[in-house]
Amino acid sequence: MAQAAALSGMIFDAADDEREPFAAYLGDDTSHAAAQAVATPRGWSATSVRKGGLPAALRLLGVAPPARFMVVDVEGLPVEEAESGLTELARLGASVIALGSVNDVNHFRRIMRTGARDYLLKPVDADALAEALVRLEQPGDGLSPQGRVVGMIGARGGVGVTTIAINAAFIMAEKLSRRTALVDMDIYAGNIALALDLDPTRGLREAFDDPERVDQVFLQNAMAKFGKSLHVLATEEAFDDTVRMTDDKVLILADTIRANFDMAVLDVPRHFVMREPALFTRFDDIVIVAELTLQSLRDTNRLAKLMAVRTRQAKIHVIANQVPARPDVTVKEFEAGMEGKLRCVFSDDARAMAKSALQGKALALADPRHRMITDLHRLCIELAGVPEETRVKSAGLFRRKARK
């Protein structure tokens, strides 16, 4: 308690570039393993997970500001000492998750009044810790649903939008611990269910036929689960079966998914640009997938300009996919033509794609070390809404992994 009081005169600049994105101070092996499992997929250093609990965290305040996100063990400490130390960490700008073994509502309230963002009862596993950390990474109070919606669309046909959408959704669900919805908006010729070896459902059709039914229970029954946290909504309707879609129906679906998931990835056919333009107003990010050709450059520019007008709040990312060794248009020429930078450039690797398709797996599952997955992982961290300041030091780690 005295130690925290002695530090109370310290002031650190919350925007200090030297502030670490994450640190954990833990007193047992189970919590230590859980923190390591959560930190590694985000690119945070293994040395950010340390032994020692709250006293160790306070001692280090003498040499460096606290990390932006902190997991701190308060087990065994008098509640007054825990209150004093956690208050100091919160005052200095840290978002803190406290761990302890006292299962008492009054103890919980006292911990939360310090400014801590959450209190988890030990033993803590990786899933519980990851779920709490996701709430810290999201904007707002961390309690209300703040799901993000990402739209993925091709500048032209056959550029591999579905492959990008599947792998991005898988990374968000399995690596970034987001409860993720993957929706194939092409109800006639979508490929997501086929690529993942899932039975298509009639859920999407029913959502458009009777939009008033669309709620949490409907989504739970209509979506197929893939892995731990990925939920897929995909159908394959007959070509001669007319499904009537309107902006209102599409918006009800998008808003309900946002309210029930941390992340939603929508694989959107290009004709939605004309037929359901209101959908694009719901996107937090729009990913345009292109190929390095003159025709694709033209259509990328047309799409990007239209999206910028229709959805001013969304950030637009352009990806070059299936890039051959000698493309028609070089990366430098393409970027000059679009007057901007390509967010990612993925080389053509038909063999790896075919292998994962035959296995009915996302490439991120079949070959997690593939260069495309390494680069896409970095983009997914941004799409998932992870605060920029916590991404500063992780990019270098991913680049080192890619060179191995």
mmCIF file of C-alpha atoms in Angstrom, residues 135-292:
data_model
loop_
_atom_site.group_PDB
_atom_site.id
_atom_site.type_symbol
_atom_site.label_atom_id
_atom_site.label_comp_id
_atom_site.label_asym_id
_atom_site.label_seq_id
_atom_site.Cartn_x
_atom_site.Cartn_y
_atom_site.Cartn_z
ATOM 1 C CA ARG A 135 -13.814 -6.330 -24.404
ATOM 2 C CA LEU A 136 -10.834 -4.132 -23.554
ATOM 3 C CA GLU A 137 -9.810 -3.864 -27.199
ATOM 4 C CA GLN A 138 -13.248 -2.747 -28.320
ATOM 5 C CA PRO A 139 -14.370 0.889 -28.096
ATOM 6 C CA GLY A 140 -16.964 1.992 -25.565
ATOM 7 C CA ASP A 141 -17.480 0.765 -22.044
ATOM 8 C CA GLY A 142 -16.582 -2.832 -22.848
ATOM 9 C CA LEU A 143 -20.042 -3.996 -21.771
ATOM 10 C CA SER A 144 -22.395 -3.019 -24.592
ATOM 11 C CA PRO A 145 -22.115 -4.967 -27.866
ATOM 12 C CA GLN A 146 -19.743 -3.152 -30.194
ATOM 13 C CA GLY A 147 -19.426 -5.652 -33.033
ATOM 14 C CA ARG A 148 -17.617 -4.652 -36.204
ATOM 15 C CA VAL A 149 -18.763 -5.460 -39.737
ATOM 16 C CA VAL A 150 -16.336 -5.928 -42.623
ATOM 17 C CA GLY A 151 -17.499 -6.131 -46.229
ATOM 18 C CA MET A 152 -15.346 -7.920 -48.797
ATOM 19 C CA ILE A 153 -15.984 -7.394 -52.486
ATOM 20 C CA GLY A 154 -14.116 -8.151 -55.696
ATOM 21 C CA ALA A 155 -13.124 -5.505 -58.202
ATOM 22 C CA ARG A 156 -13.835 -8.196 -60.805
ATOM 23 C CA GLY A 157 -15.016 -11.792 -60.805
ATOM 24 C CA GLY A 158 -12.681 -14.658 -59.934
ATOM 25 C CA VAL A 159 -10.185 -12.663 -57.880
ATOM 26 C CA GLY A 160 -10.497 -14.846 -54.771
ATOM 27 C CA VAL A 161 -12.730 -12.791 -52.476
ATOM 28 C CA THR A 162 -14.186 -15.905 -50.862
ATOM 29 C CA THR A 163 -10.714 -17.239 -50.023
ATOM 30 C CA ILE A 164 -9.778 -13.959 -48.366
ATOM 31 C CA ALA A 165 -13.087 -13.764 -46.481
ATOM 32 C CA ILE A 166 -12.833 -17.334 -45.160
ATOM 33 C CA ASN A 167 -9.277 -16.963 -43.935
ATOM 34 C CA ALA A 168 -9.826 -13.509 -42.437
ATOM 35 C CA ALA A 169 -12.853 -14.757 -40.516
ATOM 36 C CA PHE A 170 -10.960 -17.845 -39.331
ATOM 37 C CA ILE A 171 -8.034 -15.742 -38.073
ATOM 38 C CA MET A 172 -10.359 -13.386 -36.223
ATOM 39 C CA ALA A 173 -12.180 -16.290 -34.587
ATOM 40 C CA GLU A 174 -9.316 -18.642 -33.776
ATOM 41 C CA LYS A 175 -6.324 -16.325 -33.394
ATOM 42 C CA LEU A 176 -7.862 -13.059 -32.175
ATOM 43 C CA SER A 177 -10.565 -14.700 -30.015
ATOM 44 C CA ARG A 178 -13.455 -12.841 -31.660
ATOM 45 C CA ARG A 179 -16.861 -14.493 -31.847
ATOM 46 C CA THR A 180 -17.106 -14.161 -35.616
ATOM 47 C CA ALA A 181 -19.897 -14.437 -38.189
ATOM 48 C CA LEU A 182 -18.973 -15.315 -41.780
ATOM 49 C CA VAL A 183 -21.834 -14.603 -44.191
ATOM 50 C CA ASP A 184 -21.969 -15.553 -47.865
ATOM 51 C CA MET A 185 -24.330 -12.967 -49.336
ATOM 52 C CA ASP A 186 -24.447 -14.779 -52.703
ATOM 53 C CA ILE A 187 -27.472 -17.007 -52.100
ATOM 54 C CA TYR A 188 -27.305 -18.658 -55.529
ATOM 55 C CA ALA A 189 -23.638 -19.259 -56.322
ATOM 56 C CA GLY A 190 -21.759 -18.663 -53.090
ATOM 57 C CA ASN A 191 -18.779 -20.911 -52.352
ATOM 58 C CA ILE A 192 -18.173 -20.560 -48.615
ATOM 59 C CA ALA A 193 -20.139 -23.645 -47.543
ATOM 60 C CA LEU A 194 -18.526 -25.705 -50.303
ATOM 61 C CA ALA A 195 -15.013 -24.515 -49.448
ATOM 62 C CA LEU A 196 -15.437 -25.399 -45.764
ATOM 63 C CA ASP A 197 -17.226 -28.705 -46.457
ATOM 64 C CA LEU A 198 -20.329 -27.502 -44.612
ATOM 65 C CA ASP A 199 -23.923 -28.304 -45.409
ATOM 66 C CA PRO A 200 -25.592 -25.115 -46.669
ATOM 67 C CA THR A 201 -28.616 -24.051 -44.642
ATOM 68 C CA ARG A 202 -31.771 -22.179 -45.574
ATOM 69 C CA GLY A 203 -31.090 -19.592 -42.908
ATOM 70 C CA LEU A 204 -30.170 -16.769 -45.265
ATOM 71 C CA ARG A 205 -33.207 -17.465 -47.438
ATOM 72 C CA GLU A 206 -35.478 -17.456 -44.389
ATOM 73 C CA ALA A 207 -33.910 -14.232 -43.139
ATOM 74 C CA PHE A 208 -34.952 -12.485 -46.353
ATOM 75 C CA ASP A 209 -38.363 -14.157 -46.553
ATOM 76 C CA ASP A 210 -39.320 -13.229 -42.982
ATOM 77 C CA PRO A 211 -36.930 -10.589 -41.624
ATOM 78 C CA GLU A 212 -38.966 -10.105 -38.433
ATOM 79 C CA ARG A 213 -37.783 -13.546 -37.310
ATOM 80 C CA VAL A 214 -34.131 -12.534 -37.351
ATOM 81 C CA ASP A 215 -32.869 -12.389 -33.777
ATOM 82 C CA GLN A 216 -30.268 -14.074 -31.586
ATOM 83 C CA VAL A 217 -32.153 -17.385 -31.447
ATOM 84 C CA PHE A 218 -32.685 -17.391 -35.206
ATOM 85 C CA LEU A 219 -28.982 -16.862 -35.882
ATOM 86 C CA GLN A 220 -28.014 -19.563 -33.412
ATOM 87 C CA ASN A 221 -30.188 -22.090 -35.249
ATOM 88 C CA ALA A 222 -29.459 -20.897 -38.783
ATOM 89 C CA MET A 223 -25.661 -20.758 -38.663
ATOM 90 C CA ALA A 224 -23.210 -23.640 -38.939
ATOM 91 C CA LYS A 225 -20.339 -23.643 -36.480
ATOM 92 C CA PHE A 226 -16.787 -24.079 -37.780
ATOM 93 C CA GLY A 227 -14.120 -24.483 -35.133
ATOM 94 C CA LYS A 228 -14.323 -22.768 -31.765
ATOM 95 C CA SER A 229 -15.742 -19.312 -32.488
ATOM 96 C CA LEU A 230 -16.588 -19.097 -36.209
ATOM 97 C CA HIS A 231 -20.257 -19.198 -37.239
ATOM 98 C CA VAL A 232 -21.137 -19.513 -40.932
ATOM 99 C CA LEU A 233 -24.317 -18.420 -42.701
ATOM 100 C CA ALA A 234 -24.387 -19.724 -46.276
ATOM 101 C CA THR A 235 -26.994 -21.161 -48.592
ATOM 102 C CA GLU A 236 -27.304 -22.513 -52.122
ATOM 103 C CA GLU A 237 -30.707 -21.653 -53.575
ATOM 104 C CA ALA A 238 -31.870 -22.929 -56.952
ATOM 105 C CA PHE A 239 -31.223 -20.542 -59.829
ATOM 106 C CA ASP A 240 -34.908 -20.529 -60.788
ATOM 107 C CA ASP A 241 -36.093 -19.780 -57.239
ATOM 108 C CA THR A 242 -36.619 -16.051 -56.816
ATOM 109 C CA VAL A 243 -35.536 -14.614 -53.474
ATOM 110 C CA ARG A 244 -36.693 -11.056 -52.944
ATOM 111 C CA MET A 245 -34.163 -8.860 -51.187
ATOM 112 C CA THR A 246 -34.627 -5.243 -50.208
ATOM 113 C CA ASP A 247 -32.467 -2.754 -48.358
ATOM 114 C CA ASP A 248 -34.656 -3.068 -45.262
ATOM 115 C CA LYS A 249 -34.259 -6.852 -45.103
ATOM 116 C CA VAL A 250 -30.523 -6.722 -45.630
ATOM 117 C CA LEU A 251 -30.086 -4.022 -42.974
ATOM 118 C CA ILE A 252 -32.063 -6.002 -40.388
ATOM 119 C CA LEU A 253 -29.748 -8.958 -40.952
ATOM 120 C CA ALA A 254 -26.583 -6.842 -40.772
ATOM 121 C CA ASP A 255 -27.679 -5.001 -37.619
ATOM 122 C CA THR A 256 -28.723 -8.201 -35.831
ATOM 123 C CA ILE A 257 -25.407 -9.850 -36.641
ATOM 124 C CA ARG A 258 -23.491 -6.799 -35.371
ATOM 125 C CA ALA A 259 -25.430 -6.935 -32.088
ATOM 126 C CA ASN A 260 -24.636 -10.620 -31.526
ATOM 127 C CA PHE A 261 -21.036 -11.019 -32.707
ATOM 128 C CA ASP A 262 -17.693 -9.365 -32.049
ATOM 129 C CA MET A 263 -16.903 -9.493 -35.767
ATOM 130 C CA ALA A 264 -18.825 -10.096 -38.966
ATOM 131 C CA VAL A 265 -17.225 -10.752 -42.359
ATOM 132 C CA LEU A 266 -19.599 -10.467 -45.310
ATOM 133 C CA ASP A 267 -18.611 -11.878 -48.711
ATOM 134 C CA VAL A 268 -20.565 -9.492 -50.942
ATOM 135 C CA PRO A 269 -21.306 -10.053 -54.669
ATOM 136 C CA ARG A 270 -20.575 -7.062 -56.868
ATOM 137 C CA HIS A 271 -24.203 -6.660 -57.947
ATOM 138 C CA PHE A 272 -25.051 -5.592 -54.380
ATOM 139 C CA VAL A 273 -23.419 -2.267 -55.248
ATOM 140 C CA MET A 274 -26.438 -1.542 -57.459
ATOM 141 C CA ARG A 275 -29.175 -3.673 -55.875
ATOM 142 C CA GLU A 276 -28.621 -3.231 -52.103
ATOM 143 C CA PRO A 277 -26.529 -0.061 -51.746
ATOM 144 C CA ALA A 278 -27.721 0.616 -48.177
ATOM 145 C CA LEU A 279 -25.800 -2.423 -46.909
ATOM 146 C CA PHE A 280 -22.508 -0.620 -47.477
ATOM 147 C CA THR A 281 -23.486 2.051 -44.934
ATOM 148 C CA ARG A 282 -23.200 -0.619 -42.215
ATOM 149 C CA PHE A 283 -19.562 -1.500 -42.876
ATOM 150 C CA ASP A 284 -16.748 -0.391 -40.593
ATOM 151 C CA ASP A 285 -14.200 -1.545 -43.179
ATOM 152 C CA ILE A 286 -14.464 -2.435 -46.854
ATOM 153 C CA VAL A 287 -11.877 -4.729 -48.428
ATOM 154 C CA ILE A 288 -11.660 -4.545 -52.228
ATOM 155 C CA VAL A 289 -9.890 -7.565 -53.707
ATOM 156 C CA ALA A 290 -8.218 -6.936 -57.060
ATOM 157 C CA GLU A 291 -5.854 -8.559 -59.540
ATOM 158 C CA LEU A 292 -2.939 -6.776 -61.154
#
